C-alpha positions as a printed NumPy array, in Angstrom:
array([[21.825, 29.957, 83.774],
       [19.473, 32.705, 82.96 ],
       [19.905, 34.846, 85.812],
       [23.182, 34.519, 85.105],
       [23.071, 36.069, 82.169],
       [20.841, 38.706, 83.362],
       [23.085, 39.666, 85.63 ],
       [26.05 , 39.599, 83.528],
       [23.963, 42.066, 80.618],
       [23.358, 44.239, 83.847],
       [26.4  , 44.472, 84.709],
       [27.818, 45.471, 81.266],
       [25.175, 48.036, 81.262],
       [25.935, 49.771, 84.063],
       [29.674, 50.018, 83.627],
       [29.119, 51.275, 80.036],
       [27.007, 53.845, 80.945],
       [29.738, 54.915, 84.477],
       [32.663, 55.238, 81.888],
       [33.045, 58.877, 82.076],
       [31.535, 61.708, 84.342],
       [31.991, 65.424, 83.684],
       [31.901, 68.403, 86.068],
       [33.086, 72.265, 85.121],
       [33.404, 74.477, 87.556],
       [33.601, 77.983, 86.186],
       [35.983, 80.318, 87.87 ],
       [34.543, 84.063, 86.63 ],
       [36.311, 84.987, 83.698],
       [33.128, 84.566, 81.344],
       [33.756, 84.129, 76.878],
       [30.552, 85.009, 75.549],
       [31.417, 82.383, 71.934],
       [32.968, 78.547, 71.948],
       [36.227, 78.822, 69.946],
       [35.801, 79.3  , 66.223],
       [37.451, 75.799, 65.802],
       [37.591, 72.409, 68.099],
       [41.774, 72.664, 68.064],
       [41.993, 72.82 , 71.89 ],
       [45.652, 72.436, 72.908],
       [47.028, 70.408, 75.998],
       [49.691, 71.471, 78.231],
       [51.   , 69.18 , 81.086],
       [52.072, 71.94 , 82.896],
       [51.662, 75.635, 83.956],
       [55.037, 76.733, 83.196],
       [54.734, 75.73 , 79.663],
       [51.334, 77.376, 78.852],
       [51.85 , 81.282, 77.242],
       [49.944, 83.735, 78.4  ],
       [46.208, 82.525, 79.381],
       [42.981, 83.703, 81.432],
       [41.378, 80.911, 83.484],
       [37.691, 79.869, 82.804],
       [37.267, 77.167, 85.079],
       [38.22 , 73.562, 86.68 ],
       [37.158, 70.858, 84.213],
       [37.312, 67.39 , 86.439],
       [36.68 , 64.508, 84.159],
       [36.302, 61.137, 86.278],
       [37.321, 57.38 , 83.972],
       [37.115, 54.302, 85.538],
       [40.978, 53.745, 84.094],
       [44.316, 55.783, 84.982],
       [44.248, 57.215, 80.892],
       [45.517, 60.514, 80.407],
       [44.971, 60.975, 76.9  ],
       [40.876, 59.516, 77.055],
       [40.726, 62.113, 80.024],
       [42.766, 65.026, 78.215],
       [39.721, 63.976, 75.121],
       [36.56 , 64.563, 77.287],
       [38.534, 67.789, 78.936],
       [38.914, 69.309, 75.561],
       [35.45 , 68.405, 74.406],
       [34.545, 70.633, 77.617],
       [36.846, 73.32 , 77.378],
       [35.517, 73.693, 73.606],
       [31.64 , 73.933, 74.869],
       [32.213, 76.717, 77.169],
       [35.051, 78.733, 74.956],
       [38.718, 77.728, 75.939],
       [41.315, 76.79 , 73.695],
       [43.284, 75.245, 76.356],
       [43.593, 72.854, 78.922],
       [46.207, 72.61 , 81.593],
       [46.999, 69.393, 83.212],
       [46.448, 69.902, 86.832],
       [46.402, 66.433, 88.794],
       [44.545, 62.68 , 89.016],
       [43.451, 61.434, 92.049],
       [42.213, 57.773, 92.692],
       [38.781, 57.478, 94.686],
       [38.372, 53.613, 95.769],
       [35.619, 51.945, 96.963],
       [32.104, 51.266, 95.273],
       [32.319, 54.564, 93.416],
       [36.541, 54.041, 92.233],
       [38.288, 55.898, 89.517],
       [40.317, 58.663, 88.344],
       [39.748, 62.031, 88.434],
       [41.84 , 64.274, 86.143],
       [41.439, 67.852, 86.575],
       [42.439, 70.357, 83.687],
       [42.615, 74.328, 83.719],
       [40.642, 75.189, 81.222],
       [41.82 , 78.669, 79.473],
       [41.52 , 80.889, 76.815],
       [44.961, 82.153, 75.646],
       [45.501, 85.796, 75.369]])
């Protein structure tokens, strides 16, 4: 019964702390300040975003197919390196031990 429980604590653990993984690739257009206010706007789309310069590839990897909690951590990165945009790019599911979604965003800074 105990190692049962043990096991079951683990195992809460770890998946708490594998909920969400963040990578940013920056692409070379460089902002030297975050944005003056955390009102980073989400398009699903590239033909509905106005004018924009690229900053980088945000890929934010959730162990559930959820848009909108991906679209949150993507803005939260966007914000930290100085877009005010993100641009819905594509999710891709990875099986196996490691499974999950990977969202990818554009992150931008509109002109």
């Amino acid at each position: 019964m105990m190692k049962t429980k043990s096991i079951l604590i683990l195992l809460v653990l770890f998946l708490g702390s594998c909920d969400v993984t963040k990578e940013f690739v920056r692409s070379g257009y460089m902002v030297d300040t975050p944005s003056e206010n955390n009102n980073v706007k989400l398009f699903l789309s590239e033909s509905t975003v106005p004018a924009y310069k690229e900053i980088g590839l945000a890929r934010i990897k959730i162990i559930e197919n959820n848009l909108e909690k991906a679209a949150h951590e993507a803005r939260k990165t966007a914000f930290g390196v100085g877009g005010d945009c993100i641009v819905y790019k594509q999710v891709v599911f990875t099986g196996g031990q490691d499974s999950g979604y990977t969202f990818e965003f554009i992150v931008g800074k509109l002109k």
